[in-house]
Coordinates of C-alpha atoms in Angstrom, one line a residue:
Chain A
M1 CA -1.6 13.8 -30.0
I2 CA -3.6 16.0 -27.6
K3 CA -2.8 13.6 -24.7
S4 CA 1.0 14.0 -25.4
I5 CA 0.7 17.8 -25.4
G6 CA -1.2 17.6 -22.1
I7 CA 1.4 15.3 -20.6
L8 CA 4.2 17.7 -21.8
L9 CA 2.3 20.6 -20.3
I10 CA 2.1 18.8 -16.9
A11 CA 5.8 18.0 -17.2
A12 CA 6.5 21.7 -17.9
A13 CA 4.5 22.7 -14.9
I14 CA 6.5 20.3 -12.7
L15 CA 9.7 21.7 -14.1
W16 CA 8.5 25.2 -13.4
I17 CA 7.7 24.3 -9.8
E18 CA 10.8 22.3 -9.0
V19 CA 13.8 23.5 -10.9
P20 CA 14.3 27.1 -9.7
P21 CA 14.8 26.2 -6.0
L22 CA 17.2 23.4 -7.0
L23 CA 19.2 25.8 -9.2
E24 CA 19.2 28.4 -6.5
K25 CA 20.8 25.9 -4.0
K26 CA 23.1 24.5 -6.7
Y27 CA 22.0 20.9 -6.0
K28 CA 23.5 19.2 -9.1
K29 CA 22.9 15.6 -8.2
E30 CA 19.3 16.3 -7.2
L31 CA 18.7 18.0 -10.5
L32 CA 20.1 15.0 -12.3
V33 CA 17.9 12.5 -10.4
F34 CA 14.9 14.7 -10.8
S35 CA 15.4 15.0 -14.6
I36 CA 15.9 11.2 -15.0
L37 CA 12.7 10.4 -13.0
L38 CA 10.7 13.1 -14.9
A39 CA 11.9 11.7 -18.2
I40 CA 10.8 8.2 -17.2
G41 CA 7.5 9.6 -16.1
V42 CA 6.9 11.5 -19.3
G43 CA 8.0 8.5 -21.4
L44 CA 5.7 6.1 -19.7
S45 CA 2.8 8.5 -19.8
I46 CA 3.1 9.1 -23.5
T47 CA 3.5 5.4 -24.1
L48 CA 0.3 4.9 -22.2
G49 CA -1.3 7.8 -24.1
F50 CA -0.7 6.1 -27.4
E51 CA -2.1 2.9 -25.9
K52 CA 1.1 0.9 -26.5
P53 CA 1.6 -2.0 -24.2
I54 CA 3.8 -1.4 -21.1
P55 CA 5.4 -4.5 -19.4
N56 CA 3.7 -5.2 -16.1
P57 CA 6.1 -5.4 -13.1
L58 CA 3.8 -7.8 -11.3
D59 CA 4.1 -10.4 -14.1
L60 CA 7.9 -10.5 -13.6
L61 CA 7.3 -11.0 -9.8
T62 CA 4.8 -13.8 -10.5
I63 CA 7.5 -15.5 -12.7
I64 CA 10.1 -15.1 -9.9
F65 CA 7.9 -16.4 -7.1
K66 CA 6.3 -19.2 -9.2
P67 CA 8.5 -22.1 -8.0
L68 CA 8.2 -21.2 -4.4
D69 CA 4.5 -20.6 -4.8
D70 CA 4.1 -24.1 -6.3
V71 CA 5.8 -25.6 -3.3
I72 CA 3.6 -23.8 -0.9
S73 CA 0.4 -24.7 -2.8
H74 CA 1.5 -28.3 -2.9
L75 CA 2.1 -28.3 0.9
L76 CA -0.9 -26.3 2.0
K77 CA -3.8 -26.9 -0.4
Chain B
M1 CA 18.5 4.9 11.2
S2 CA 15.9 3.9 8.7
L3 CA 15.7 0.5 7.1
V4 CA 17.6 1.6 4.0
E5 CA 20.4 3.1 6.0
V6 CA 20.6 0.1 8.3
S7 CA 20.8 -2.4 5.3
E8 CA 23.5 -0.3 3.7
Q9 CA 25.6 -0.2 6.9
V10 CA 25.1 -3.9 7.7
L11 CA 25.3 -5.5 4.3
G12 CA 27.9 -3.2 2.7
K13 CA 27.6 -0.4 0.3
W14 CA 26.6 -2.1 -3.0
F15 CA 24.7 -5.1 -1.8
G16 CA 22.8 -2.9 0.7
K17 CA 22.0 -0.4 -2.0
L18 CA 20.7 -3.1 -4.3
L19 CA 18.5 -4.6 -1.6
S20 CA 17.2 -1.2 -0.7
F21 CA 16.4 -0.4 -4.3
T22 CA 14.2 -3.6 -4.5
F23 CA 12.6 -2.4 -1.2
F24 CA 11.9 0.9 -2.9
L25 CA 10.3 -0.9 -5.8
F26 CA 8.2 -3.0 -3.4
S27 CA 6.7 0.0 -1.6
F28 CA 6.2 2.0 -4.9
I29 CA 4.5 -0.9 -6.7
T30 CA 2.3 -1.6 -3.7
A31 CA 1.3 2.1 -3.5
G32 CA 0.3 1.8 -7.2
E33 CA -1.6 -1.4 -6.4
L34 CA -3.6 0.3 -3.5
V35 CA -4.5 3.1 -5.9
Y36 CA -5.8 0.5 -8.3
I37 CA -7.9 -1.1 -5.5
V38 CA -9.5 2.2 -4.7
S39 CA -10.3 3.0 -8.3
N40 CA -11.5 -0.6 -8.8
F41 CA -13.9 -0.3 -5.9
L42 CA -15.2 3.1 -7.0
R43 CA -15.7 1.8 -10.6
T44 CA -17.5 -1.4 -9.6
E45 CA -19.7 -0.3 -6.8
V46 CA -20.2 3.5 -6.9
M47 CA -19.5 5.1 -10.3
P48 CA -19.6 2.4 -12.9
E49 CA -19.4 4.7 -15.9
T50 CA -16.4 6.7 -14.9
H51 CA -13.0 5.8 -16.4
A52 CA -10.0 4.9 -14.2
Y53 CA -7.9 8.0 -15.2
P54 CA -9.7 10.8 -13.3
I55 CA -10.1 8.7 -10.1
N56 CA -6.5 7.6 -10.0
I57 CA -5.1 11.0 -10.8
L58 CA -7.3 12.7 -8.2
F59 CA -6.4 10.2 -5.5
I60 CA -2.7 10.4 -6.4
L61 CA -2.8 14.2 -6.3
V62 CA -3.9 14.1 -2.7
I63 CA -1.2 11.6 -1.8
V64 CA 1.5 13.7 -3.6
Y65 CA 0.3 16.8 -1.7
G66 CA 0.3 14.9 1.6
S67 CA 3.9 13.7 1.1
Y68 CA 5.0 17.1 -0.1
L69 CA 3.9 18.6 3.2
G70 CA 6.0 16.1 5.1
L71 CA 5.8 13.6 7.9
E72 CA 4.4 15.9 10.6
T73 CA 1.3 16.7 8.5
I74 CA 0.8 13.0 7.7
A75 CA 1.0 12.2 11.4
R76 CA -1.5 14.9 12.3
T77 CA -3.8 13.8 9.5
G78 CA -3.8 10.3 11.1
E79 CA -4.5 11.8 14.5
L80 CA -7.4 13.8 13.1
L81 CA -8.9 10.9 11.0
F82 CA -8.5 8.2 13.7
P83 CA -11.5 9.3 15.9
I84 CA -13.7 9.6 12.8
F85 CA -12.7 6.1 11.8
V86 CA -13.4 4.7 15.3
L87 CA -16.8 6.5 15.4
L88 CA -17.8 5.1 12.0
F89 CA -16.6 1.6 12.9
T90 CA -18.6 1.6 16.2
I91 CA -21.7 2.7 14.4
F92 CA -21.2 0.1 11.7
V93 CA -20.8 -2.7 14.2
I94 CA -23.8 -1.6 16.3
L95 CA -26.1 -1.2 13.3
I96 CA -25.2 -4.5 11.7
S97 CA -25.3 -6.5 15.0
P98 CA -29.1 -7.3 14.9
Q99 CA -28.5 -9.3 11.7
I100 CA -25.9 -11.6 13.2
D101 CA -26.8 -15.2 12.8
A102 CA -24.7 -17.6 14.8
K103 CA -25.8 -20.5 12.6
Q104 CA -23.6 -19.2 9.8
F105 CA -20.5 -20.1 11.8
Q106 CA -21.4 -23.8 11.7
P107 CA -19.7 -26.2 11.1
I108 CA -17.2 -25.2 13.7
L109 CA -13.7 -26.7 13.8
E110 CA -14.2 -28.7 10.7
T111 CA -11.2 -27.2 8.9
Q112 CA -8.2 -29.3 8.1
L113 CA -4.8 -28.0 9.3
K114 CA -3.4 -27.2 5.9
P115 CA -6.1 -24.6 4.7
L116 CA -6.0 -23.1 8.2
V117 CA -2.2 -22.5 8.0
Y118 CA -2.7 -21.0 4.5
S119 CA -5.5 -18.6 5.8
V120 CA -3.3 -17.6 8.7
L121 CA -0.6 -16.7 6.2
I122 CA -3.0 -14.6 4.1
F123 CA -4.3 -12.9 7.3
S124 CA -0.9 -12.0 8.5
S125 CA 0.2 -10.8 5.1
T126 CA -2.5 -8.2 5.2
F127 CA -2.3 -6.8 8.7
S128 CA 1.2 -7.3 10.2
L129 CA 3.8 -7.9 7.5
P130 CA 3.3 -4.7 5.4
L131 CA 4.1 -2.7 8.5
V132 CA 7.7 -3.1 7.5
V133 CA 7.4 0.2 5.5
M134 CA 6.9 1.9 8.9
L135 CA 10.5 1.1 9.6
M136 CA 11.5 3.7 7.0
L137 CA 10.4 6.4 9.4
F138 CA 9.9 4.7 12.7
P139 CA 13.1 4.9 14.8
V140 CA 14.4 8.0 12.9
S141 CA 11.7 10.6 13.4
I142 CA 10.6 9.6 16.9
N143 CA 11.4 11.6 20.1
D144 CA 10.2 9.2 22.7
K145 CA 11.3 5.7 21.7
K146 CA 9.6 3.8 24.5
V147 CA 6.1 5.2 24.0
A148 CA 6.5 4.8 20.3
Q149 CA 7.5 1.1 20.6
N150 CA 4.4 0.4 22.6
A151 CA 2.2 2.4 20.2
F152 CA 3.6 0.3 17.3
Y153 CA 2.6 -3.0 19.0
I154 CA -0.8 -1.7 20.1
G155 CA -1.5 -0.4 16.6
T156 CA -0.6 -3.7 15.0
I157 CA -2.8 -5.7 17.4
L158 CA -5.7 -3.2 17.0
G159 CA -5.4 -3.4 13.3
G160 CA -5.6 -7.2 13.4
F161 CA -8.5 -7.0 15.8
V162 CA -10.5 -4.7 13.5
L163 CA -9.9 -7.0 10.6
L164 CA -11.0 -10.0 12.7
I165 CA -14.2 -8.2 13.7
I166 CA -15.0 -7.4 10.0
V167 CA -14.3 -10.9 8.9
S168 CA -16.4 -12.5 11.6
L169 CA -19.2 -10.0 10.9
S170 CA -19.1 -10.8 7.2
I171 CA -19.3 -14.6 7.9
S172 CA -22.0 -14.3 10.5
V173 CA -24.2 -12.0 8.4
L174 CA -23.6 -13.0 4.8
G175 CA -22.3 -16.6 5.3
A176 CA -19.0 -18.0 4.5
D177 CA -19.8 -18.8 0.8
E178 CA -21.1 -15.4 -0.1
T179 CA -18.2 -13.7 1.7
S180 CA -15.6 -15.6 -0.2
V181 CA -17.3 -14.8 -3.6
R182 CA -17.7 -11.1 -3.1
S183 CA -15.0 -8.7 -4.0
F184 CA -16.0 -6.2 -1.2
P185 CA -17.8 -8.1 1.5
S186 CA -17.8 -5.3 4.0
Y187 CA -19.5 -3.1 1.5
A188 CA -22.2 -5.7 1.0
L189 CA -22.5 -5.8 4.7
A190 CA -23.1 -2.1 4.9
Q191 CA -25.6 -2.3 2.1
G192 CA -27.6 -4.7 4.3
I193 CA -27.9 -2.1 7.1
S194 CA -31.5 -1.2 7.5
L195 CA -33.0 0.0 10.8
G196 CA -36.8 0.4 10.9
N197 CA -37.0 1.9 7.4
F198 CA -35.3 5.0 8.8
I199 CA -31.5 4.3 8.6
D200 CA -31.1 3.0 5.1
R201 CA -28.6 3.1 2.2
I202 CA -25.7 4.4 4.3
E203 CA -23.1 2.2 2.7
I204 CA -21.2 5.0 1.1
I205 CA -20.8 6.7 4.6
M206 CA -19.4 3.3 5.8
A207 CA -17.2 3.2 2.7
S208 CA -15.6 6.5 3.7
M209 CA -14.2 4.6 6.7
W210 CA -12.4 2.4 4.3
F211 CA -11.2 5.4 2.2
I212 CA -9.7 7.0 5.3
T213 CA -7.7 3.9 6.1
I214 CA -6.5 3.1 2.6
F215 CA -5.6 6.7 2.1
I216 CA -3.3 6.7 5.1
K217 CA -1.9 3.3 4.0
T218 CA -1.1 4.5 0.5
L219 CA 0.4 7.7 1.8
F220 CA 2.8 5.7 4.0
Y221 CA 3.8 3.4 1.2
F222 CA 4.4 6.3 -1.2
Y223 CA 6.2 8.4 1.4
A224 CA 8.4 5.4 2.4
A225 CA 9.2 4.9 -1.3
V226 CA 10.2 8.6 -1.7
I227 CA 12.5 8.9 1.3
G228 CA 13.8 5.4 0.5
L229 CA 14.9 6.5 -2.9
G230 CA 16.3 9.7 -1.5
Q231 CA 18.4 7.8 1.0
I232 CA 19.7 5.3 -1.5
L233 CA 20.8 8.1 -3.8
K234 CA 21.9 10.3 -0.9
V235 CA 20.1 13.4 -2.2
K236 CA 19.9 16.4 0.2
D237 CA 16.2 17.2 -0.4
H238 CA 13.9 14.3 -1.2
R239 CA 11.0 16.7 -2.0
S240 CA 12.1 17.2 -5.6
L241 CA 11.6 13.5 -6.2
I242 CA 7.9 13.5 -5.2
L243 CA 6.3 15.1 -8.3
P244 CA 8.1 12.9 -10.9
L245 CA 7.5 9.8 -8.8
G246 CA 3.8 10.8 -8.5
M247 CA 3.7 11.0 -12.3
I248 CA 5.1 7.5 -12.6
L249 CA 2.7 6.3 -9.9
V250 CA -0.2 7.3 -12.1
V251 CA 1.0 5.1 -14.9
V252 CA 1.9 2.2 -12.6
S253 CA -1.6 2.3 -11.0
L254 CA -3.2 2.2 -14.4
I255 CA -1.3 -0.7 -15.8
I256 CA -0.7 -2.8 -12.7
H257 CA -3.7 -5.0 -12.9
P258 CA -5.4 -5.5 -16.3
S259 CA -8.4 -7.2 -14.7
V260 CA -9.9 -8.2 -11.3
V261 CA -8.9 -11.8 -11.9
H262 CA -5.3 -10.8 -12.3
S263 CA -5.5 -8.8 -9.0
N264 CA -7.1 -11.7 -7.2
E265 CA -4.5 -14.2 -8.4
Y266 CA -1.7 -11.9 -7.5
N267 CA -3.0 -11.2 -4.0
K268 CA -3.7 -14.8 -3.3
D269 CA -0.4 -16.3 -4.5
T270 CA 2.4 -13.9 -5.2
W271 CA 1.7 -11.1 -2.7
I272 CA 2.1 -13.4 0.4
L273 CA 5.6 -14.4 -0.7
Y274 CA 6.5 -10.9 -1.9
V275 CA 5.6 -9.2 1.3
S276 CA 7.2 -11.9 3.5
V277 CA 10.5 -11.3 1.7
Y278 CA 10.6 -7.7 3.1
G279 CA 8.3 -8.0 6.1
L280 CA 9.9 -11.2 7.5
F281 CA 13.1 -12.2 5.9
L282 CA 14.8 -8.9 5.4
P283 CA 14.7 -7.8 9.1
L284 CA 15.8 -11.3 10.1
L285 CA 18.7 -11.2 7.6
L286 CA 19.8 -7.8 8.9
M287 CA 19.6 -9.0 12.5
M288 CA 21.6 -12.2 11.8
V289 CA 24.3 -10.5 9.8
N290 CA 24.6 -7.9 12.5
K291 CA 25.1 -10.6 15.1
I292 CA 27.7 -12.4 13.1
R293 CA 29.5 -9.2 12.4
K294 CA 29.7 -8.4 16.1
V295 CA 31.2 -11.8 16.9
F296 CA 34.1 -11.4 14.4

């Protein structure tokens, strides 16, 4: 619980630093992209804070490259 | 034009954007992996009782700050740190050279062709292919193209040369078997430095040489990811993306490798293919499509 509050505080600090200049210049798209990325960051951090498993991007890559890797291992080892 | 803009112009809007997005993921994930390597080194060799969280967060804070200050600051940091690196590296080579044992190189030329080709692939996947991330800032933010081109080549060759020296020093001092077993052979090499009971235990000073280089490398990966995403989405100011991406990078660096075995497997098998997709085949594809387009 404390971890989530800490993460939300950090997110609030980031909002406090970044949002006023964006609002001032009326950058709407930037604000949208910024909010989506921040939401992903907060979501992932809280998931990690509760020690729930997060899918590892490298495992997906390993599955994608597995056939090619087998060919290379067969040829070169 | 940067690599992202080139691929969008050459391959069309949607396919180019899709390819650029995977390139963004490549440099972002690799930045996270480098942070993992730093924290793994610190936790195995220097501070075994510290958790990964503080190390990763502190390292990423520096990287986020560096990319917030922009390209000129990064370049000047590199300029400032390069002499320190060269000095430390020279001291390192001089101090370790009394322990070189030429017998360790034997047997020479016993290797079959197949393992040799494989090792060459591993070697080039470490020192030359990842330089593709430099194409994110290379032709765009340069004033003098000719000088910069030469500097790029010289830098690549120097990097490979330094790696070659480290590898041959490790083999000639520790032996081939022990080098292949160790996770950090150059650190073990620095631990062996002992000069007349006077210069002893200077391995952490030598490790700072490695921190300098991996810091610059991670900074470039992260900065390339940030401006890459900025150019894909056509935002006017990429700075607002840095802090949220840094927050995601902390999570990525913590989950990317559950164990050292996972990291070794990945670096030995998948990484070579993954980096050659972007370092070798993407530039070739862009060049070929551009040539074909000019003909028609």
